[in-house]
Amino acid sequence: LEGWLCFYIDHERNTRYLVLYSFHYYEKLMELELYNNFDKYYTYITDLFYCFEYADGFIGLKFSDIKSANSFKIIVNKINDK
């Protein structure tokens, strides 16, 4: 799957999500609720490719540039600080 990856917080439910939207159709392709201590399971494989365990497998995230990858890395590291 390919698209825009968004991180959002639902304050009413006290949950966090990653949502992937299509580049072409602007529709939601995937939504994942992030588990507690997500930052402990998020692995930086290269500067542009990260992965994490989810359900019975792994999900990989490939970023198009270092700035986007680093911004997302900062968000992940701050998830449990709130």
XYZ file of C-alpha atoms in Angstrom:
82
model
C 0.000 0.000 0.000
C 1.154 3.521 -0.694
C -0.160 6.855 0.502
C -0.113 9.561 3.163
C 0.533 8.265 6.653
C -1.157 10.257 9.410
C -0.896 10.019 13.173
C -3.856 11.129 15.223
C -5.048 11.072 18.811
C -8.657 10.478 19.862
C -8.811 12.317 23.183
C -12.320 11.067 24.007
C -11.238 7.428 23.771
C -7.668 8.114 24.904
C -6.281 6.176 21.918
C -3.763 6.825 19.148
C -3.929 5.724 15.528
C -1.897 5.486 12.357
C -4.044 5.996 9.284
C -2.943 5.514 5.671
C -4.810 7.457 2.972
C -4.593 6.822 -0.779
C -2.563 9.300 -2.866
C -4.973 8.907 -5.765
C -8.466 8.471 -4.301
C -8.099 10.196 -0.912
C -9.738 7.271 0.832
C -8.656 5.476 3.981
C -6.623 2.380 3.142
C -5.689 1.265 6.627
C -6.176 2.293 10.255
C -4.143 0.870 13.131
C -4.696 1.559 16.800
C -1.328 1.946 18.483
C -0.692 -0.150 21.542
C 0.944 0.930 24.793
C 4.726 1.191 24.629
C 4.580 1.340 20.829
C 7.915 3.168 20.806
C 9.595 0.092 22.354
C 8.602 -2.070 19.355
C 9.258 0.439 16.581
C 12.513 -0.484 14.805
C 14.627 1.795 12.623
C 16.006 -0.476 9.880
C 17.494 2.327 7.743
C 17.106 6.095 7.641
C 14.078 5.682 5.372
C 12.605 2.332 6.430
C 11.061 1.523 9.820
C 8.982 -1.431 10.975
C 6.950 -2.672 13.915
C 5.086 -5.776 15.042
C 1.338 -5.731 14.622
C -1.092 -8.610 15.210
C 0.559 -11.729 13.772
C 3.149 -10.014 11.584
C 5.128 -6.898 10.816
C 4.331 -3.619 9.119
C 7.051 -1.683 7.311
C 7.023 2.040 6.625
C 9.165 3.421 3.788
C 9.522 7.192 3.779
C 10.287 9.237 0.673
C 12.758 11.559 2.406
C 14.825 11.884 5.582
C 12.866 14.892 6.872
C 9.570 12.952 6.863
C 11.195 9.905 8.435
C 12.812 11.966 11.198
C 9.574 13.837 11.923
C 7.729 10.563 12.305
C 10.514 9.146 14.497
C 10.116 12.138 16.836
C 6.354 11.580 17.055
C 6.818 7.890 17.846
C 9.344 8.669 20.569
C 6.897 11.121 22.182
C 3.802 8.882 22.066
C 4.135 7.587 25.608
C 5.278 10.913 27.044
C 1.673 12.151 27.198
